[in-house]
Coordinates of C-alpha atoms and ligand atoms in Angstrom, one line a residue:
Chain N
M901 CA 12.9 31.4 12.7
I902 CA 14.3 34.8 13.7
E903 CA 15.0 35.7 17.3
V904 CA 15.5 39.3 18.4
R905 CA 17.3 39.5 21.7
D906 CA 17.3 42.6 23.8
V907 CA 18.0 44.9 20.9
C908 CA 18.8 48.6 21.5
K909 CA 19.5 51.2 18.9
S910 CA 20.2 54.9 19.0
F911 CA 21.3 57.4 16.4
V912 CA 22.0 60.3 18.8
A913 CA 23.8 59.6 22.1
N914 CA 21.4 58.7 25.0
E915 CA 18.3 58.8 22.8
L916 CA 17.3 55.2 22.2
V917 CA 15.1 54.7 19.2
L918 CA 14.7 51.0 20.0
K919 CA 14.5 50.1 23.7
H920 CA 15.4 46.5 24.7
I921 CA 13.2 44.7 22.1
S922 CA 13.0 40.9 22.3
T923 CA 10.7 38.8 20.3
T924 CA 10.6 35.7 18.1
F925 CA 9.4 35.4 14.5
H926 CA 8.4 31.9 13.4
S927 CA 8.8 30.5 9.9
G928 CA 5.9 29.8 7.6
K929 CA 3.9 32.5 9.4
I930 CA 3.0 36.1 8.7
N931 CA 4.7 38.1 11.4
Q932 CA 3.7 41.7 11.5
I933 CA 5.3 44.7 13.2
I934 CA 2.7 47.4 13.8
G935 CA 2.9 50.8 15.4
R936 CA 2.4 54.4 14.8
S937 CA 4.4 56.5 12.4
G938 CA 7.8 57.2 13.9
S939 CA 7.6 54.4 16.4
G940 CA 10.7 52.7 15.1
K941 CA 9.3 49.9 12.8
T942 CA 11.6 50.7 9.9
V943 CA 14.6 51.0 12.2
L944 CA 13.8 47.6 13.8
L945 CA 13.5 46.0 10.4
K946 CA 16.7 47.5 9.2
C947 CA 18.4 46.4 12.4
I948 CA 17.2 42.9 11.8
V949 CA 18.6 42.7 8.2
G950 CA 21.9 44.4 9.3
L951 CA 21.5 47.8 7.6
H952 CA 21.9 49.4 11.0
T953 CA 24.5 48.3 13.5
L954 CA 23.0 47.4 16.9
D955 CA 24.0 49.3 20.0
S956 CA 23.5 46.1 22.0
G957 CA 21.6 42.8 21.7
D958 CA 21.7 40.2 19.1
I959 CA 19.7 38.8 16.2
L960 CA 19.6 35.0 15.7
Y961 CA 18.7 33.6 12.3
D962 CA 17.8 30.0 12.9
G963 CA 20.3 30.0 15.8
R964 CA 23.0 31.8 13.8
S965 CA 24.0 34.9 15.7
F966 CA 24.2 37.9 13.4
T967 CA 26.7 40.0 15.5
S968 CA 29.3 37.2 15.7
M969 CA 29.1 36.2 12.0
S970 CA 32.2 36.2 9.8
K971 CA 32.1 38.1 6.5
K972 CA 31.6 34.9 4.6
E973 CA 28.7 33.8 6.7
K974 CA 27.1 37.2 6.3
M975 CA 27.3 36.9 2.5
Q976 CA 25.7 33.5 2.8
L977 CA 22.9 34.9 4.9
C978 CA 22.4 37.8 2.5
S979 CA 21.6 35.4 -0.2
E980 CA 18.9 33.9 2.0
I981 CA 17.2 37.3 2.5
G982 CA 14.7 39.0 0.3
M983 CA 13.6 42.5 1.2
L984 CA 10.8 44.8 -0.1
F985 CA 11.5 48.4 0.7
Q986 CA 8.9 51.1 1.6
G987 CA 9.5 52.8 -1.7
S988 CA 10.2 49.6 -3.8
A989 CA 13.8 50.6 -4.4
L990 CA 13.9 49.1 -7.9
F991 CA 17.1 50.1 -9.8
D992 CA 15.8 52.8 -12.1
S993 CA 18.5 52.4 -14.8
L994 CA 17.6 48.7 -15.3
T995 CA 14.5 47.3 -17.0
I996 CA 12.0 45.2 -14.9
T997 CA 13.5 41.9 -16.2
E998 CA 17.1 43.1 -15.5
N999 CA 16.0 44.1 -12.0
V1000 CA 14.8 40.6 -11.3
L1001 CA 17.9 39.2 -13.0
F1002 CA 20.2 41.3 -10.9
P1003 CA 20.6 39.2 -7.8
M1004 CA 21.0 36.1 -9.9
Q1005 CA 23.6 37.7 -12.1
M1006 CA 25.6 38.6 -9.0
F1007 CA 25.3 35.3 -7.1
S1008 CA 23.7 32.5 -9.0
E1009 CA 25.7 29.9 -10.9
K1010 CA 22.8 29.1 -13.2
S1011 CA 23.2 29.5 -17.0
E1012 CA 21.9 32.6 -18.6
K1013 CA 18.9 30.8 -20.1
E1014 CA 17.9 29.4 -16.7
Q1015 CA 18.2 32.8 -15.1
Q1016 CA 16.0 34.3 -17.8
D1017 CA 13.4 31.6 -17.2
R1018 CA 13.5 32.1 -13.5
A1019 CA 13.0 35.9 -13.9
R1020 CA 10.0 35.3 -16.2
F1021 CA 8.6 32.8 -13.7
C1022 CA 9.0 35.2 -10.8
L1023 CA 7.4 38.1 -12.7
E1024 CA 4.5 35.9 -13.8
R1025 CA 4.2 34.6 -10.3
V1026 CA 3.4 38.1 -9.0
G1027 CA 1.1 38.7 -11.9
L1028 CA 3.2 40.9 -14.1
Y1029 CA 3.0 40.3 -17.9
N1030 CA 4.0 42.4 -20.8
V1031 CA 6.1 44.8 -18.8
F1032 CA 9.4 42.8 -19.1
D1033 CA 11.3 45.5 -21.0
M1034 CA 9.8 48.5 -19.3
Y1035 CA 11.7 50.7 -16.9
P1036 CA 10.4 51.1 -13.2
A1037 CA 9.4 54.7 -13.8
E1038 CA 6.9 53.5 -16.5
L1039 CA 5.0 51.3 -14.0
S1040 CA 2.3 52.2 -11.5
G1041 CA 3.1 52.1 -7.8
G1042 CA 1.4 48.7 -7.3
M1043 CA 3.2 47.2 -10.3
Q1044 CA 6.5 48.5 -8.9
K1045 CA 5.8 46.8 -5.6
R1046 CA 5.0 43.5 -7.3
A1047 CA 8.2 43.8 -9.4
A1048 CA 10.1 44.4 -6.2
I1049 CA 8.6 41.3 -4.7
A1050 CA 9.6 39.3 -7.8
R1051 CA 13.1 40.6 -7.3
A1052 CA 13.1 39.7 -3.6
I1053 CA 12.0 36.1 -4.2
S1054 CA 14.2 35.5 -7.3
L1055 CA 16.9 33.7 -5.2
N1056 CA 14.4 31.6 -3.2
P1057 CA 14.9 33.4 0.1
K1058 CA 14.3 31.8 3.5
Y1059 CA 13.6 35.2 5.1
L1060 CA 11.3 37.8 3.5
F1061 CA 11.1 41.3 4.9
C1062 CA 8.5 43.8 3.7
D1063 CA 8.4 47.4 4.8
E1064 CA 4.9 48.7 4.3
P1065 CA 4.1 46.6 1.3
N1066 CA 0.7 48.2 0.8
S1067 CA 1.2 51.8 1.7
G1068 CA -0.1 54.2 -1.0
L1069 CA -2.1 51.5 -2.8
D1070 CA -5.9 51.2 -3.3
P1071 CA -7.6 48.7 -1.0
L1072 CA -8.0 46.1 -3.7
T1073 CA -4.4 46.2 -4.9
A1074 CA -3.2 46.3 -1.3
S1075 CA -5.1 43.2 -0.4
K1076 CA -3.8 41.5 -3.5
I1077 CA -0.2 42.2 -2.5
D1078 CA -1.0 40.9 1.0
E1079 CA -2.4 37.7 -0.5
L1080 CA 0.6 37.3 -2.7
I1081 CA 2.9 37.6 0.3
V1082 CA 0.9 35.0 2.2
E1083 CA 0.9 32.6 -0.7
L1084 CA 4.6 32.9 -1.2
T1085 CA 5.3 32.5 2.5
K1086 CA 3.2 29.3 2.7
E1087 CA 4.6 27.9 -0.6
F1088 CA 8.3 28.3 0.4
Q1089 CA 7.9 28.1 4.2
M1090 CA 9.7 31.5 4.5
T1091 CA 10.0 33.5 7.7
T1092 CA 8.1 36.6 6.7
I1093 CA 8.1 39.9 8.6
I1094 CA 5.8 42.7 7.5
N1095 CA 5.9 46.3 8.7
T1096 CA 2.6 47.9 8.5
H1097 CA 0.2 50.4 10.1
D1098 CA -2.7 49.3 7.9
L1099 CA -5.2 47.6 10.2
N1100 CA -7.0 45.9 7.2
S1101 CA -3.9 44.1 6.4
V1102 CA -3.3 43.1 10.0
L1103 CA -6.8 41.7 10.3
S1104 CA -6.8 39.9 7.0
V1105 CA -3.4 38.3 6.8
G1106 CA -1.6 38.8 10.1
E1107 CA -0.9 35.9 12.4
H1108 CA 1.7 36.9 14.9
I1109 CA 1.6 40.6 15.8
V1110 CA 4.2 42.7 17.5
F1111 CA 3.1 46.2 18.6
I1112 CA 5.9 48.8 18.9
H1113 CA 5.2 52.0 20.8
K1114 CA 7.8 54.7 21.1
G1115 CA 10.6 52.2 20.5
E1116 CA 9.3 49.7 23.0
K1117 CA 7.6 46.5 22.5
A1118 CA 4.2 47.3 24.1
W1119 CA 2.3 44.1 23.1
E1120 CA 2.8 40.9 21.3
G1121 CA 0.5 38.1 20.5
P1122 CA -1.8 36.4 17.9
K1123 CA -4.2 38.4 15.8
E1124 CA -7.3 37.1 17.6
K1125 CA -6.2 38.7 20.9
L1126 CA -5.7 42.1 19.3
F1127 CA -9.0 43.5 20.4
V1128 CA -8.8 42.2 24.0
S1129 CA -5.2 43.1 24.6
N1130 CA -5.6 45.2 27.8
C1131 CA -2.9 47.4 26.4
P1132 CA -4.0 51.1 26.4
E1133 CA -1.5 52.2 23.7
L1134 CA -2.6 49.4 21.4
D1135 CA -6.2 50.3 22.0
D1136 CA -5.5 53.9 21.1
F1137 CA -3.8 52.7 18.0
I1138 CA -6.5 50.4 16.8
F1139 CA -9.5 52.4 17.8
A1140 CA -8.2 55.7 16.4
S1141 CA -10.7 55.5 13.5
E1142 CA -14.4 55.9 14.0
M1143 CA -15.1 52.7 12.2
Y1144 CA -13.2 50.6 14.6
Q1145 CA -14.7 52.4 17.5
K1146 CA -18.1 51.3 16.3
F1147 CA -16.7 47.9 15.7
R1148 CA -15.6 47.8 19.4
T1149 CA -19.0 48.9 20.6
T1150 CA -20.7 46.1 18.7
L1151 CA -18.1 43.7 19.9
V1152 CA -18.6 44.7 23.5
S1153 CA -22.4 44.7 23.3
E1154 CA -22.2 41.3 21.6
Q1155 CA -20.1 39.9 24.4
S1156 CA -22.3 41.4 27.1
G1157 CA -25.3 40.0 25.2
Q1158 CA -23.7 36.6 25.3
I1159 CA -23.3 36.8 29.0
Chain M
M1026 CA 32.6 70.1 8.8
N1027 CA 35.8 68.5 9.8
P1028 CA 37.9 67.9 6.6
L1029 CA 39.7 65.0 8.2
Y1030 CA 36.4 63.3 8.7
H1031 CA 35.7 63.5 5.0
V1032 CA 39.2 62.4 4.0
G1033 CA 38.8 59.3 6.2
R1034 CA 35.4 58.4 5.0
Y1035 CA 36.5 59.0 1.4
S1036 CA 39.5 56.7 1.8
Q1037 CA 37.3 54.0 3.3
L1038 CA 34.9 54.3 0.4
M1039 CA 37.7 54.1 -2.2
Y1040 CA 39.0 51.0 -0.4
R1041 CA 35.7 49.3 -0.7
C1042 CA 35.4 50.5 -4.3
F1043 CA 38.7 49.2 -5.5
S1044 CA 38.2 45.6 -4.6
K1045 CA 37.8 42.8 -7.2
P1046 CA 34.4 43.0 -8.9
Q1047 CA 32.1 40.2 -7.8
R1048 CA 31.3 39.5 -11.5
V1049 CA 33.9 40.6 -14.0
G1050 CA 31.5 40.4 -16.9
V1051 CA 29.0 42.6 -15.2
F1052 CA 31.7 45.1 -14.4
F1053 CA 32.8 45.3 -18.0
S1054 CA 29.3 45.8 -19.3
Q1055 CA 28.6 48.4 -16.6
T1056 CA 31.7 50.3 -17.7
L1057 CA 30.7 50.2 -21.3
K1058 CA 27.3 51.5 -20.4
E1059 CA 28.8 54.4 -18.5
I1060 CA 31.0 55.4 -21.4
D1061 CA 28.0 55.2 -23.6
R1062 CA 26.1 57.4 -21.3
L1063 CA 28.9 60.0 -21.0
G1064 CA 29.3 59.8 -24.8
V1065 CA 27.8 62.3 -27.1
S1066 CA 26.6 65.0 -24.7
S1067 CA 30.0 65.7 -23.1
L1068 CA 31.8 65.4 -26.5
F1069 CA 29.5 68.1 -27.8
I1070 CA 30.1 70.5 -25.0
T1071 CA 33.9 69.8 -25.2
L1072 CA 34.0 70.7 -28.9
I1073 CA 32.0 73.9 -28.4
V1074 CA 34.0 75.1 -25.4
S1075 CA 37.4 74.3 -27.0
L1076 CA 36.5 76.0 -30.3
F1077 CA 35.8 79.2 -28.4
M1078 CA 38.7 78.9 -26.2
G1079 CA 41.1 78.6 -29.1
A1080 CA 39.4 81.5 -30.9
V1081 CA 39.6 83.8 -27.8
L1082 CA 43.2 82.8 -27.1
T1083 CA 44.2 83.8 -30.6
I1084 CA 42.6 87.2 -30.4
Q1085 CA 44.0 87.9 -27.0
T1086 CA 47.5 86.8 -27.8
Q1087 CA 47.5 88.9 -31.0
N1088 CA 46.2 91.9 -29.0
N1089 CA 48.9 91.6 -26.3
I1090 CA 52.0 91.3 -28.5
E1091 CA 52.0 94.3 -30.6
N1092 CA 55.8 94.2 -30.5
P1093 CA 57.6 94.5 -33.8
L1094 CA 60.5 92.5 -32.4
L1095 CA 58.4 89.4 -32.0
P1096 CA 57.8 87.3 -35.2
D1097 CA 54.2 87.0 -36.5
Y1098 CA 54.0 83.3 -36.0
T1099 CA 54.3 83.8 -32.2
V1100 CA 50.5 84.0 -32.0
G1101 CA 50.1 80.4 -33.3
L1102 CA 52.9 79.2 -31.0
V1103 CA 51.5 80.8 -27.9
T1104 CA 48.0 79.7 -28.7
R1105 CA 49.1 76.1 -29.2
D1106 CA 51.2 75.9 -26.0
T1107 CA 48.6 77.5 -23.8
L1108 CA 46.0 75.1 -25.1
L1109 CA 48.2 72.1 -24.6
L1110 CA 49.5 73.1 -21.2
E1111 CA 46.5 74.5 -19.4
F1112 CA 43.3 75.0 -21.3
C1113 CA 42.7 71.6 -22.8
S1114 CA 43.2 69.8 -19.5
M1115 CA 42.5 72.1 -16.6
V1116 CA 39.9 74.5 -18.0
L1117 CA 38.1 71.7 -19.8
C1118 CA 38.1 69.5 -16.7
L1119 CA 36.6 72.4 -14.7
F1120 CA 33.8 72.4 -17.2
L1121 CA 33.4 68.7 -17.0
A1122 CA 33.4 68.8 -13.2
G1123 CA 30.2 70.8 -13.6
N1124 CA 28.8 68.6 -16.2
I1125 CA 29.9 65.0 -15.3
G1126 CA 30.5 65.6 -11.6
S1127 CA 27.1 66.9 -10.8
N1128 CA 25.5 64.2 -12.9
I1129 CA 27.4 61.4 -11.0
A1130 CA 26.6 63.0 -7.6
S1131 CA 22.9 63.4 -8.2
Q1132 CA 22.6 60.0 -9.8
I1133 CA 24.2 58.1 -6.9
G1134 CA 22.5 60.4 -4.4
T1135 CA 19.1 59.5 -5.9
M1136 CA 20.0 55.8 -5.6
R1137 CA 20.8 56.4 -2.0
I1138 CA 17.7 58.2 -0.9
S1139 CA 15.4 55.8 -2.9
E1140 CA 17.1 53.0 -0.9
Q1141 CA 18.5 51.3 -4.1
I1142 CA 21.9 51.2 -2.4
D1143 CA 20.5 49.7 0.7
A1144 CA 18.8 47.1 -1.5
M1145 CA 22.1 46.2 -3.0
D1146 CA 23.8 46.0 0.4
I1147 CA 21.1 43.6 1.6
M1148 CA 21.6 41.3 -1.4
G1149 CA 25.2 41.2 -0.4
V1150 CA 26.4 43.2 -3.4
N1151 CA 29.4 45.5 -2.7
S1152 CA 27.5 48.6 -3.7
A1153 CA 30.5 50.9 -3.8
N1154 CA 32.3 48.5 -6.1
Y1155 CA 29.3 47.9 -8.3
I1156 CA 28.2 51.5 -8.7
I1157 CA 31.3 53.6 -8.4
L1158 CA 34.1 51.6 -9.9
P1159 CA 32.6 51.5 -13.5
K1160 CA 32.0 55.2 -13.3
I1161 CA 35.6 56.0 -12.3
V1162 CA 37.1 53.7 -14.9
A1163 CA 34.8 55.1 -17.6
V1164 CA 35.6 58.7 -16.8
V1165 CA 39.3 58.2 -16.4
L1166 CA 39.3 56.5 -19.9
Y1167 CA 37.0 58.9 -21.5
I1168 CA 38.2 62.3 -20.4
P1169 CA 41.7 62.0 -21.9
V1170 CA 40.0 61.2 -25.2
L1171 CA 37.9 64.3 -24.9
V1172 CA 41.1 66.3 -24.2
V1173 CA 42.6 65.1 -27.5
F1174 CA 39.4 66.3 -29.3
S1175 CA 39.7 69.5 -27.3
M1176 CA 43.2 70.1 -28.6
F1177 CA 42.2 69.8 -32.2
A1178 CA 39.1 71.8 -31.7
G1179 CA 41.0 74.6 -29.9
M1180 CA 43.5 74.9 -32.7
L1181 CA 40.7 74.8 -35.2
G1182 CA 39.1 77.7 -33.4
G1183 CA 42.3 79.7 -33.7
Y1184 CA 42.6 78.8 -37.4
L1185 CA 39.0 80.0 -38.0
I1186 CA 39.9 83.4 -36.5
A1187 CA 42.9 83.6 -38.7
A1188 CA 40.8 82.7 -41.7
F1189 CA 37.9 85.0 -41.2
T1190 CA 39.6 88.1 -39.7
D1191 CA 42.7 90.0 -40.7
I1192 CA 44.4 89.7 -37.4
I1193 CA 46.9 87.2 -38.8
T1194 CA 47.3 85.2 -42.0
T1195 CA 46.4 81.5 -41.9
S1196 CA 49.9 80.5 -43.2
K1197 CA 51.6 82.4 -40.4
F1198 CA 49.2 80.9 -37.8
I1199 CA 49.8 77.4 -39.0
Y1200 CA 53.6 77.9 -39.1
G1201 CA 53.3 79.0 -35.5
L1202 CA 51.3 76.0 -34.6
Q1203 CA 54.0 73.7 -35.9
Y1204 CA 57.0 75.7 -34.7
W1205 CA 59.1 74.2 -31.9
F1206 CA 56.6 71.6 -30.9
I1207 CA 57.3 69.8 -27.7
E1208 CA 55.7 66.4 -27.7
W1209 CA 55.9 66.0 -23.9
Y1210 CA 53.3 68.8 -23.5
V1211 CA 50.7 66.5 -25.0
Y1212 CA 51.5 63.6 -22.6
Y1213 CA 51.7 66.1 -19.7
S1214 CA 48.2 67.3 -20.6
L1215 CA 46.9 63.7 -20.9
I1216 CA 48.3 62.7 -17.5
K1217 CA 46.8 65.7 -15.9
A1218 CA 43.5 65.0 -17.5
A1219 CA 43.5 61.4 -16.2
V1220 CA 44.2 62.6 -12.6
F1221 CA 41.5 65.3 -12.9
A1222 CA 39.1 62.7 -14.2
F1223 CA 39.7 60.5 -11.2
I1224 CA 39.1 63.4 -8.9
I1225 CA 35.8 64.3 -10.7
A1226 CA 34.5 60.7 -10.7
S1227 CA 35.5 59.7 -7.2
V1228 CA 34.8 62.9 -5.3
S1229 CA 31.4 63.3 -6.9
A1230 CA 30.6 59.7 -6.2
Y1231 CA 31.6 60.3 -2.6
W1232 CA 29.2 63.1 -2.1
G1233 CA 26.4 61.2 -3.8
Y1234 CA 27.0 58.0 -1.9
F1235 CA 26.7 59.6 1.6
V1236 CA 23.6 61.6 1.0
R1237 CA 21.2 61.5 3.9
G1238 CA 17.7 62.8 3.7
G1239 CA 15.6 63.8 0.7
T1240 CA 15.8 65.3 -2.7
L1241 CA 17.0 68.6 -1.3
E1242 CA 20.1 66.9 0.0
V1243 CA 20.8 65.5 -3.4
G1244 CA 20.8 69.0 -4.9
K1245 CA 23.2 70.1 -2.1
A1246 CA 25.4 67.1 -2.7
S1247 CA 25.7 67.8 -6.4
T1248 CA 26.7 71.4 -5.7
R1249 CA 29.2 70.3 -3.1
A1250 CA 30.6 67.8 -5.6
V1251 CA 31.2 70.5 -8.2
V1252 CA 32.8 72.9 -5.7
T1253 CA 35.0 70.3 -4.1
C1254 CA 36.1 68.9 -7.5
S1255 CA 37.0 72.3 -8.8
V1256 CA 39.1 73.2 -5.8
L1257 CA 40.8 69.8 -5.9
I1258 CA 41.5 70.1 -9.6
L1259 CA 43.2 73.5 -9.2
L1260 CA 45.2 72.1 -6.3
A1261 CA 46.2 69.0 -8.2
D1262 CA 47.1 71.2 -11.2
V1263 CA 49.7 73.1 -9.1
V1264 CA 51.2 69.9 -7.7
L1265 CA 51.3 68.1 -11.0
T1266 CA 52.9 71.0 -12.8
Q1267 CA 55.6 71.1 -10.2
I1268 CA 56.3 67.4 -10.6
L1269 CA 55.9 67.0 -14.3
L1270 CA 57.3 70.2 -15.8
L1271 CA 60.1 71.4 -13.6
Ligands
ATP1868 N1 19.0 57.3 9.9 C1 18.4 57.9 11.0 N2 19.1 58.8 11.7 C2 18.5 59.4 12.7 N3 17.3 59.1 13.2 C3 16.6 58.2 12.6 C4 17.1 57.5 11.4 N4 16.1 56.6 11.0 C5 15.1 56.8 11.8 N5 15.3 57.7 12.8 C6 14.4 58.1 13.9 O1 13.9 56.9 14.4 C7 12.5 57.0 14.7 C8 11.7 55.9 14.1 O2 11.7 56.0 12.7 P1 11.1 54.8 11.8 O3 11.5 55.2 10.4 O4 11.5 53.5 12.3 O5 9.6 55.0 12.0 P2 8.4 54.1 11.4 O6 7.8 53.4 12.5 O7 9.0 53.2 10.3 O8 7.4 55.1 10.8 P3 6.6 55.1 9.4 O9 5.4 54.3 9.7 O10 6.2 56.5 9.3 O11 7.4 54.6 8.4 C9 12.1 58.4 14.2 O12 12.0 59.3 15.3 C10 13.2 58.8 13.3 O13 13.4 60.2 13.5
MG1869 MG1 8.7 53.1 8.1

């Protein structure tokens, strides 16, 4: 469980990018942060994992406060975090296998054989075969994303963060990646937070949704309530495309028909 | 921008960089990889540059001392000392600042903008230590070796001029090369090279590590790296010459 408590963040003085955000992300669930481009999703995620320092507020990892942690506790926490970046961020001078091995080589006490086996296992778990000795540049975008997931789960993280895991992918590959993240989350009871502005992904795998608008938390709730949120900004966001507008009209007419 | 700001940030980066590697084995293999990567390409450019430097120096010196009072072997002697004192360390390192420095800056800069460095930080890896330290060690070990090659190649360049033109005979040139040889000059040159190498690796890494933005910024960082390195090398040259030769 990750608790975000009254987090503020600014890059330029007096211009808050995140304004007093508080929310809770539960474990074993797919938590999604949605919002328009530039609303502050990536900044929020980077604040949670500690890549940005907070102006004020606190993050609690299962009750452990991030801001008051010692260096050693932070290191411990780092080994429990897996993160998937918006652009995969695979190390381009290492092969795919070496990429997955990297966190283990730095932190794990396992023997080399065990590490190799674990790397194989992770890669096969995300559906990558026959690419073990290739370099990231030789893989397609979707394969890179999957390799990045394999690297993120290689140390059995308790917390998984994904920044737009399915941006720039075709619908089929995107939904496969979503499914993969769901499976892994349920399998290892991770606390998963996904940044996305892809409604398909929200509707298919999302459970707990946090909607960020201009740096503020405008709405929060389960997926089922998404269409009946009474939050004008969220409606603007969801019904921006014609398809969902039609969807809404049918939804409304269905409901009125029921009455 | 404020130079003190950069000095401060550079010092902090070096402080993080010079900590004990998390995995010594990984550090060694990274360093070997870096040396391997520097390897052949910079050796080739070093040999070419030095060959021509030696040749030009010989011609220039001969041209400038048309004085019957000076013995013929002066050409060889002056060529040798100029090579040892300045050319093989300072001029060569200016070249390598362009070659190796821009390479390091753009490589680390690309890692920064594609979030590879962030990915390391999240894993809890000391990214400065993991990425930069092997590069510094590799360059500081490797550039002095290049300087030794450069010394030989430079003198060979002079010899080829003597052999293929009638400016000076080869025997006189070789006599000059050997005449009144001061061993300290070689060490002096190697010490300078090691310091310059440190400047090249660490300053370029600094510019690359703190890139913000996109690919355009990476290009700017690598230009900045070359310019800063060159200026600092010249500055260090003055200081070191004061300390070591006088
Ligand atoms: N390092 C930074 N320095 C200064 N401003 C930043 C920085 N990172 C983000 N911002 C600003 O914060 C705001 C939110 O950016 P953020 O990257 O979080 O958007 P996002 O919601 O992730 O958008 P997208 O969906 O396009 O990825 C933007 O206005 C951006 O200009
Ligand atoms: Mg983003």
